[in-house]
Amino acid sequence: MCYLYLESKLNKAITCLHFEKMTDYDLSSYTIKNKFDQILELPKRLGVSGPRKMKEINAAIIADTIIRRSTISRSAISQETMLSPATVSTIVDGLIAKNLVMEVGDGESSGGRRPKLLKFNFSSGCVIGVDVGGTNISGVVTNLRGEVLLRVKYPYVTSNGEGAINMLIRVIDELADGMRENDSSVVLQGIGIGVPGLVRPNSGIVALAVNLGWKNVPLRKIISDKFQLPTFVGNDTDVAACGEALLRNEKTINNLIYVTIGTGIGAGIIIDRKLYQGSHGWVGEIGHIQVVEDGLICKCGKRGCLETVAAGPAIAGKALQYIRAGYGTKILELVNGDLNQVTAEVVSTAASQGDEVGMAIISDAGALVGKTIAYFVNFLHPDVVVIGGGVAKAGEILFKAIREKIVETSLPVMARTVKIEPSILGDDVGAAGAAALAIRQFLSNPLAGAK
């Protein structure tokens, strides 16, 4: 969105004026006047004009400042954002009128009256997030902080694209009804949807979701027309990254990579607290990076992709190879001898119980994933890499292998500073991530939300 982009650029320019982030702009090349001129020219260069658009941008900046600072006075907002006291006061009054901001007491006086402190009211509204998975559809209601208030989950009972849309609508209906039963005064501000496929984020069109039978489905329009609410659609891994970033401390985490290891392997990328979506919204397909020359044929048509050796089906397939080769393993015991029941989850369980075959398989997969992540560490140097998905339930055996390979492969200074952590959202990561997508979009224009 141009608003989010403009906010980012404005904040960078403002930060430079405070002499805090020398790497973003070289102060020796510009005067302070140049900086003010740059700020004033940004709306023109980005095609944003008119007082209404600027008010939306200013409201987003002010809301973000209040959230990041926890409590802050109007005068402090003005100083931090370089917006005039009158502009800050007008927008804050509008946010208070919508119950999005509260006055919570008095701050310290620097001479004169003590200023009123402001705090964002995360309980004033809620959003719905739905994860349209490969085998299940799950949904949550969260407050504006992203905390889950209500959840539902159903297996698919349909095998066609239209049926999947109807199930999605039924889940949203159920969540909306449940929200109203819990608290009829809370305002529903939007709907976020995560889809396992290629999504055009600007239009909300699902270009392709093979497992759902969707091709060029205008999902955002279908759902927004049905519920008359702002609706946002994203790739499931991208929205999971949004959820992980939202629920972490964004004061210290600006750059995050979320890697999911399940039926497939993908990545969602947050840069400067914004979701990176590339030219067409199709990024993070790390499962199709070649890691084995002349390896197995991948479903994408190429050979040796990461998914062919480290995704859930590959892990299960490796376990079957060990069993058929005569290796003794707890895996066979866990499935009562039924080889059709061998899954990555079973292999992970065996590994966690000390089974040597299970541990070897999970460690090998972790090393290959770690080597791939190391490339990202070297050229993006994120604050944290979050590992999620079904295979991540293998726990420390997997994480140890990933960390060791990153240390071995990445530049030492980068490997030492990046954190490798499990998902904090667990099984809710898809749906809560979709909710986070809706929250981020709502906060980009908070005055436009429902009252």
Coordinates of C-alpha atoms in Angstrom, one line a residue:
M1 CA 0.0 0.0 0.0
C2 CA 1.3 3.5 -0.8
Y3 CA 0.2 4.7 2.7
L4 CA 2.5 2.1 4.4
Y5 CA 5.3 2.9 2.0
L6 CA 5.0 6.6 2.6
E7 CA 4.8 6.1 6.3
S8 CA 8.1 4.1 6.2
K9 CA 9.8 6.8 4.1
L10 CA 8.6 9.6 6.3
N11 CA 9.7 7.8 9.4
K12 CA 13.2 7.2 7.9
A13 CA 13.5 10.8 7.0
I14 CA 12.3 11.9 10.5
T15 CA 14.6 9.5 12.2
C16 CA 17.5 10.9 10.3
L17 CA 16.6 14.4 11.6
H18 CA 16.9 13.0 15.1
F19 CA 20.5 11.8 14.2
E20 CA 19.6 8.2 15.2
K21 CA 20.0 6.2 12.1
M22 CA 23.0 7.4 10.1
T23 CA 23.0 4.4 7.7
D24 CA 19.7 5.4 6.2
Y25 CA 20.8 8.8 5.0
D26 CA 24.2 10.5 4.8
L27 CA 23.8 13.7 6.7
S28 CA 27.0 15.1 5.2
S29 CA 25.2 15.2 1.9
Y30 CA 22.1 17.1 2.9
T31 CA 21.1 20.0 5.1
I32 CA 18.3 19.9 7.6
K33 CA 16.3 22.0 5.1
N34 CA 16.8 19.4 2.4
K35 CA 15.3 16.8 4.8
F36 CA 12.2 18.9 5.3
D37 CA 11.9 19.4 1.6
Q38 CA 12.2 15.6 1.1
I39 CA 9.3 15.0 3.5
L40 CA 7.1 17.6 1.8
E41 CA 7.9 16.2 -1.7
L42 CA 7.2 12.5 -0.8
P43 CA 3.4 12.7 -1.3
K44 CA 3.9 14.2 -4.7
R45 CA 6.4 11.7 -5.8
L46 CA 4.2 8.8 -4.6
G47 CA 1.1 10.1 -6.2
V48 CA -0.6 10.8 -2.8
S49 CA -2.3 14.2 -2.6
G50 CA -5.1 16.0 -0.9
P51 CA -5.8 16.7 2.7
R52 CA -7.9 13.6 3.2
K53 CA -5.0 11.3 2.1
M54 CA -2.6 13.2 4.3
K55 CA -4.9 12.9 7.2
E56 CA -5.0 9.1 6.7
I57 CA -1.2 8.9 6.6
N58 CA -0.9 11.1 9.7
A59 CA -3.4 9.0 11.6
A60 CA -1.5 5.9 10.8
I61 CA 1.8 7.5 12.0
I62 CA 0.2 8.7 15.2
A63 CA -1.5 5.4 16.0
D64 CA 1.7 3.6 15.4
T65 CA 3.6 6.0 17.7
I66 CA 1.1 5.5 20.5
I67 CA 1.3 1.7 20.1
R68 CA 5.1 1.6 20.1
R69 CA 5.5 4.0 23.0
S70 CA 2.7 2.2 25.1
T71 CA 1.8 5.6 26.8
I72 CA 2.7 9.0 25.4
S73 CA 1.4 12.6 25.6
R74 CA 0.1 14.6 22.7
S75 CA 3.1 17.0 22.9
A76 CA 5.5 14.0 22.8
I77 CA 3.8 12.7 19.7
S78 CA 4.2 16.0 18.0
Q79 CA 7.9 16.1 18.9
E80 CA 8.5 12.5 17.8
T81 CA 6.6 12.7 14.5
M82 CA 7.2 16.4 13.7
L83 CA 3.5 16.9 13.1
S84 CA 2.0 20.1 14.4
P85 CA 0.3 20.1 17.8
A86 CA -3.0 21.1 16.1
T87 CA -2.7 18.1 13.7
V88 CA -1.9 15.7 16.5
S89 CA -4.8 17.0 18.6
T90 CA -7.3 16.7 15.8
I91 CA -6.3 13.2 14.9
V92 CA -6.1 12.0 18.5
D93 CA -9.5 13.4 19.2
G94 CA -10.8 11.4 16.2
L95 CA -9.1 8.2 17.5
I96 CA -10.6 8.8 21.0
A97 CA -14.0 9.3 19.4
K98 CA -13.7 5.8 17.8
N99 CA -12.6 4.4 21.2
L100 CA -9.3 3.4 19.7
V101 CA -7.2 5.6 22.1
M102 CA -7.8 6.3 25.8
E103 CA -6.5 9.0 28.2
V104 CA -5.0 7.0 31.1
G105 CA -3.6 9.6 33.5
D106 CA -1.2 12.5 33.8
G107 CA 2.4 12.5 32.7
E108 CA 5.4 14.5 34.2
S109 CA 5.2 18.3 33.8
S110 CA 8.0 20.3 32.3
G111 CA 6.4 23.5 33.6
G112 CA 2.7 24.2 33.5
R113 CA -0.1 21.6 33.4
R114 CA 0.7 18.0 33.5
P115 CA 0.0 16.4 30.1
K116 CA -2.6 13.7 29.6
L117 CA -1.1 10.3 28.7
L118 CA -2.6 8.3 25.8
K119 CA -2.8 4.6 25.4
F120 CA -4.0 2.5 22.5
N121 CA -7.2 0.5 23.3
F122 CA -6.6 -2.9 21.7
S123 CA -9.9 -4.2 23.1
S124 CA -12.0 -1.6 21.2
G125 CA -12.2 -3.7 18.1
C126 CA -11.5 -7.2 16.7
V127 CA -10.8 -8.9 13.4
I128 CA -11.4 -12.3 12.0
G129 CA -8.6 -14.4 10.6
V130 CA -9.1 -17.6 8.6
D131 CA -6.4 -20.1 7.4
V132 CA -7.7 -22.0 4.4
G133 CA -5.3 -24.9 4.7
G134 CA -4.7 -28.0 2.6
T135 CA -6.8 -30.4 4.7
N136 CA -8.4 -28.1 7.4
I137 CA -9.9 -24.7 7.6
S138 CA -9.3 -22.8 10.9
G139 CA -10.4 -19.4 12.0
V140 CA -9.9 -17.1 15.0
V141 CA -11.3 -13.8 16.4
T142 CA -8.5 -11.6 17.8
N143 CA -8.4 -8.2 19.4
L144 CA -6.3 -5.5 17.8
R145 CA -3.2 -6.7 19.5
G146 CA -3.6 -10.1 17.8
E147 CA -4.5 -12.0 20.9
V148 CA -6.9 -14.9 20.2
L149 CA -10.3 -14.6 21.7
L150 CA -12.2 -17.3 19.9
R151 CA -11.2 -20.2 17.6
V152 CA -12.8 -22.9 15.4
K153 CA -11.3 -25.6 13.2
Y154 CA -12.9 -28.0 10.7
P155 CA -11.7 -30.7 8.3
Y156 CA -12.7 -30.1 4.7
V157 CA -15.9 -31.9 3.6
T158 CA -15.7 -30.7 0.0
S159 CA -13.5 -31.5 -3.0
N160 CA -14.3 -28.6 -5.3
G161 CA -13.5 -24.9 -5.4
E162 CA -17.0 -23.6 -4.9
G163 CA -17.4 -25.8 -1.9
A164 CA -14.3 -24.5 -0.3
I165 CA -15.6 -20.9 -0.7
N166 CA -18.9 -21.9 1.0
M167 CA -17.0 -23.5 3.9
L168 CA -15.0 -20.3 4.3
I169 CA -18.1 -18.2 4.4
R170 CA -19.7 -20.6 7.0
V171 CA -16.6 -20.3 9.2
I172 CA -16.6 -16.5 9.0
D173 CA -20.3 -16.5 9.9
E174 CA -19.7 -18.7 12.9
L175 CA -16.8 -16.6 14.2
A176 CA -18.8 -13.3 13.7
D177 CA -21.8 -14.8 15.6
G178 CA -19.5 -16.1 18.4
M179 CA -17.9 -12.7 18.7
R180 CA -21.3 -10.9 19.1
E181 CA -22.4 -13.5 21.7
N182 CA -19.2 -12.8 23.7
D183 CA -19.4 -9.0 23.5
S184 CA -21.9 -7.2 21.3
S185 CA -20.3 -3.9 21.9
V186 CA -16.9 -4.8 20.2
V187 CA -16.6 -3.6 16.6
L188 CA -15.5 -6.0 13.9
Q189 CA -13.0 -4.1 11.8
G190 CA -12.0 -6.5 9.1
I191 CA -11.3 -10.0 7.8
G192 CA -7.9 -11.6 6.9
I193 CA -7.6 -14.8 4.9
G194 CA -4.5 -16.9 4.3
V195 CA -4.4 -19.2 1.3
P196 CA -1.9 -21.9 0.3
G197 CA -1.2 -20.6 -3.1
L198 CA -0.3 -17.7 -5.3
V199 CA -2.1 -14.5 -4.3
R200 CA -2.2 -11.1 -6.0
P201 CA -2.1 -9.0 -2.8
N202 CA -3.3 -5.7 -4.4
S203 CA -6.5 -7.2 -5.8
G204 CA -7.0 -10.1 -3.4
I205 CA -7.3 -12.5 -6.4
V206 CA -6.1 -16.1 -5.8
A207 CA -4.2 -16.8 -9.0
L208 CA -3.7 -20.4 -8.2
A209 CA -4.4 -22.7 -5.2
V210 CA -4.1 -26.2 -6.6
N211 CA -5.3 -28.1 -3.4
L212 CA -8.5 -25.9 -3.3
G213 CA -9.3 -26.0 -7.0
W214 CA -9.0 -22.2 -7.2
K215 CA -7.7 -20.4 -10.3
N216 CA -8.1 -16.6 -10.6
V217 CA -10.7 -16.5 -7.9
P218 CA -11.6 -12.9 -6.8
L219 CA -11.7 -14.0 -3.1
R220 CA -11.4 -10.6 -1.6
K221 CA -14.4 -9.3 -3.6
I222 CA -16.5 -12.3 -2.8
I223 CA -15.9 -12.1 1.0
S224 CA -16.0 -8.3 1.2
D225 CA -19.3 -8.2 -0.8
K226 CA -20.8 -10.9 1.4
F227 CA -19.9 -9.4 4.8
Q228 CA -19.5 -5.7 3.9
L229 CA -16.2 -5.5 5.7
P230 CA -12.6 -4.7 4.6
T231 CA -11.1 -8.0 3.5
F232 CA -7.5 -8.9 2.9
V233 CA -6.1 -12.0 1.3
G234 CA -2.5 -13.2 1.4
N235 CA -0.3 -16.3 0.9
D236 CA -0.5 -18.4 4.1
T237 CA 3.2 -18.2 4.8
D238 CA 3.2 -14.4 4.4
V239 CA 0.3 -13.9 6.8
A240 CA 2.0 -16.2 9.3
A241 CA 5.0 -14.0 9.2
C242 CA 2.7 -11.0 9.9
G243 CA 1.3 -12.8 12.9
E244 CA 4.7 -13.7 14.3
A245 CA 5.9 -10.1 13.9
L246 CA 2.8 -8.6 15.4
L247 CA 3.0 -10.6 18.6
R248 CA 6.7 -10.1 19.2
N249 CA 8.2 -6.9 20.5
E250 CA 8.3 -4.7 17.4
K251 CA 10.4 -2.1 19.2
T252 CA 13.4 -4.5 18.8
I253 CA 12.4 -6.8 16.0
N254 CA 12.1 -5.0 12.7
N255 CA 13.3 -7.7 10.3
L256 CA 11.9 -11.3 10.6
I257 CA 11.8 -14.4 8.4
Y258 CA 9.1 -17.0 9.1
V259 CA 9.9 -20.4 7.7
T260 CA 7.3 -23.1 7.6
I261 CA 8.2 -26.8 7.2
G262 CA 5.2 -29.0 6.6
T263 CA 3.8 -30.6 3.5
G264 CA 5.8 -27.9 1.7
I265 CA 8.5 -25.4 2.7
G266 CA 8.1 -21.7 2.3
A267 CA 9.1 -18.3 3.9
G268 CA 7.4 -15.1 4.7
I269 CA 9.7 -12.0 5.0
I270 CA 9.2 -8.9 7.1
I271 CA 11.6 -6.0 6.3
D272 CA 11.5 -2.8 8.3
R273 CA 8.3 -4.0 9.9
K274 CA 6.6 -4.4 6.5
L275 CA 5.7 -7.5 4.7
Y276 CA 7.9 -7.9 1.6
Q277 CA 5.9 -9.1 -1.4
G278 CA 8.2 -8.6 -4.3
S279 CA 6.9 -7.4 -7.7
H280 CA 3.8 -9.6 -7.9
G281 CA 3.4 -10.9 -4.4
W282 CA 5.0 -14.3 -5.1
V283 CA 8.0 -14.5 -2.8
G284 CA 9.5 -16.9 -0.3
E285 CA 9.4 -20.1 -2.3
I286 CA 12.5 -21.4 -0.6
G287 CA 11.2 -25.0 -0.9
H288 CA 12.2 -24.8 -4.5
I289 CA 15.8 -23.9 -4.0
Q290 CA 18.0 -26.7 -5.3
V291 CA 20.0 -28.3 -2.5
V292 CA 20.8 -31.7 -4.2
E293 CA 22.3 -31.9 -7.7
D294 CA 20.4 -34.4 -9.8
G295 CA 18.1 -35.2 -6.9
L296 CA 14.6 -36.4 -6.9
I297 CA 12.0 -34.7 -9.2
C298 CA 10.0 -32.1 -7.4
K299 CA 6.3 -31.4 -8.0
C300 CA 7.5 -28.1 -9.6
G301 CA 9.3 -30.1 -12.3
K302 CA 12.9 -29.5 -11.2
R303 CA 15.3 -31.8 -9.4
G304 CA 16.8 -31.7 -6.0
C305 CA 14.5 -29.0 -4.4
L306 CA 14.6 -28.5 -0.7
E307 CA 11.1 -29.9 -0.4
T308 CA 12.2 -33.2 -1.9
V309 CA 14.5 -33.9 1.0
A310 CA 13.2 -31.9 4.0
A311 CA 9.4 -31.4 3.8
G312 CA 7.0 -33.7 5.6
P313 CA 6.4 -36.2 2.8
A314 CA 10.2 -36.5 2.2
I315 CA 10.8 -37.2 5.9
A316 CA 8.1 -39.9 5.9
G317 CA 9.6 -41.4 2.7
K318 CA 13.0 -41.5 4.2
A319 CA 11.7 -43.4 7.2
L320 CA 10.1 -46.0 5.0
Q321 CA 13.4 -46.4 3.2
Y322 CA 15.1 -47.2 6.6
I323 CA 12.3 -49.6 7.6
R324 CA 12.4 -51.5 4.3
A325 CA 16.2 -51.7 4.5
G326 CA 15.8 -53.6 7.8
Y327 CA 16.8 -50.9 10.3
G328 CA 15.3 -51.3 13.8
T329 CA 13.3 -48.3 14.7
K330 CA 10.6 -47.1 17.1
I331 CA 8.8 -45.7 14.1
L332 CA 7.4 -49.1 13.2
E333 CA 6.2 -49.6 16.8
L334 CA 4.4 -46.2 16.8
V335 CA 2.3 -47.1 13.7
N336 CA 1.7 -50.7 14.9
G337 CA 3.4 -52.1 11.8
D338 CA 1.1 -50.2 9.4
L339 CA 3.5 -48.5 7.0
N340 CA 0.7 -46.4 5.5
Q341 CA 0.5 -44.5 8.9
V342 CA 4.2 -43.3 8.7
T343 CA 4.2 -39.5 8.7
A344 CA 6.7 -36.8 9.5
E345 CA 4.9 -36.3 12.8
V346 CA 5.4 -40.0 13.7
V347 CA 9.1 -39.6 12.8
S348 CA 9.4 -36.5 15.0
T349 CA 7.8 -38.4 17.9
A350 CA 10.2 -41.3 17.5
A351 CA 13.1 -38.8 17.4
S352 CA 12.0 -37.1 20.6
Q353 CA 12.0 -40.5 22.3
G354 CA 15.6 -41.1 21.4
D355 CA 15.1 -43.3 18.3
E356 CA 18.3 -43.2 16.3
V357 CA 16.7 -43.5 12.9
G358 CA 14.2 -40.7 13.7
M359 CA 16.9 -38.5 15.1
A360 CA 19.1 -39.0 12.0
I361 CA 16.2 -38.2 9.6
I362 CA 15.2 -35.1 11.4
S363 CA 18.8 -33.9 11.9
D364 CA 19.5 -34.4 8.1
A365 CA 16.4 -32.4 7.2
G366 CA 17.3 -29.7 9.7
A367 CA 20.8 -29.3 8.3
L368 CA 19.4 -28.8 4.7
V369 CA 16.9 -26.3 5.9
G370 CA 19.6 -24.5 8.0
K371 CA 21.9 -24.3 4.9
T372 CA 19.1 -22.7 2.9
I373 CA 18.3 -20.3 5.8
A374 CA 22.0 -19.3 6.0
Y375 CA 21.7 -17.7 2.5
F376 CA 18.9 -15.5 3.9
V377 CA 21.0 -14.7 7.0
N378 CA 23.9 -13.6 4.8
F379 CA 22.0 -11.3 2.5
L380 CA 19.1 -10.1 4.7
H381 CA 20.6 -10.4 8.2
P382 CA 17.2 -10.6 10.0
D383 CA 16.7 -10.1 13.8
V384 CA 15.0 -13.4 14.1
V385 CA 14.2 -16.5 12.0
V386 CA 11.0 -18.2 13.2
I387 CA 10.5 -21.9 12.4
G388 CA 6.9 -23.2 12.2
G389 CA 4.8 -25.9 10.5
G390 CA 4.2 -29.5 11.4
V391 CA 7.8 -30.6 11.2
A392 CA 8.9 -27.9 13.7
K393 CA 7.1 -30.0 16.4
A394 CA 10.2 -32.2 16.3
G395 CA 11.6 -29.6 18.6
E396 CA 15.2 -29.2 19.7
I397 CA 16.6 -32.0 17.5
L398 CA 15.5 -30.1 14.4
F399 CA 16.5 -26.6 15.8
K400 CA 19.9 -27.8 16.9
A401 CA 20.7 -29.0 13.3
I402 CA 19.4 -25.8 11.8
R403 CA 21.4 -23.6 14.2
E404 CA 24.6 -25.6 13.7
K405 CA 24.4 -25.4 9.9
I406 CA 23.7 -21.6 10.0
V407 CA 26.8 -21.2 12.2
E408 CA 28.8 -23.3 9.8
T409 CA 27.6 -21.6 6.6
S410 CA 26.8 -17.9 7.4
L411 CA 29.3 -15.2 8.1
P412 CA 30.3 -15.5 11.8
V413 CA 29.1 -12.0 12.8
M414 CA 25.7 -12.6 11.3
A415 CA 25.3 -16.1 12.7
R416 CA 26.1 -14.8 16.2
T417 CA 23.4 -12.1 16.1
V418 CA 20.5 -13.8 14.4
K419 CA 18.0 -15.6 16.7
I420 CA 16.4 -18.9 15.6
E421 CA 13.1 -19.4 17.4
P422 CA 10.0 -21.6 17.3
S423 CA 6.7 -20.1 16.4
I424 CA 4.9 -18.4 19.4
L425 CA 1.5 -18.9 17.7
G426 CA 1.7 -22.7 17.4
D427 CA -1.3 -24.2 15.8
D428 CA -3.0 -20.8 15.5
V429 CA -0.2 -19.4 13.3
G430 CA -2.1 -19.5 10.0
A431 CA -5.4 -18.1 11.3
A432 CA -3.8 -15.6 13.7
G433 CA -1.4 -14.5 11.0
A434 CA -4.4 -13.8 8.7
A435 CA -5.9 -11.8 11.5
A436 CA -2.6 -9.9 11.8
L437 CA -2.9 -9.0 8.1
A438 CA -6.3 -7.4 8.7
I439 CA -4.9 -5.6 11.8
R440 CA -2.0 -4.2 9.9
Q441 CA -4.3 -2.9 7.1
F442 CA -6.7 -1.4 9.6
L443 CA -3.9 0.4 11.4
S444 CA -2.7 1.9 8.1
N445 CA -6.0 4.0 8.1
P446 CA -7.5 3.7 11.6
L447 CA -9.9 6.7 11.2
A448 CA -11.7 4.8 8.4
G449 CA -12.6 1.9 10.6
A450 CA -16.1 1.1 11.8
K451 CA -17.1 3.0 14.9

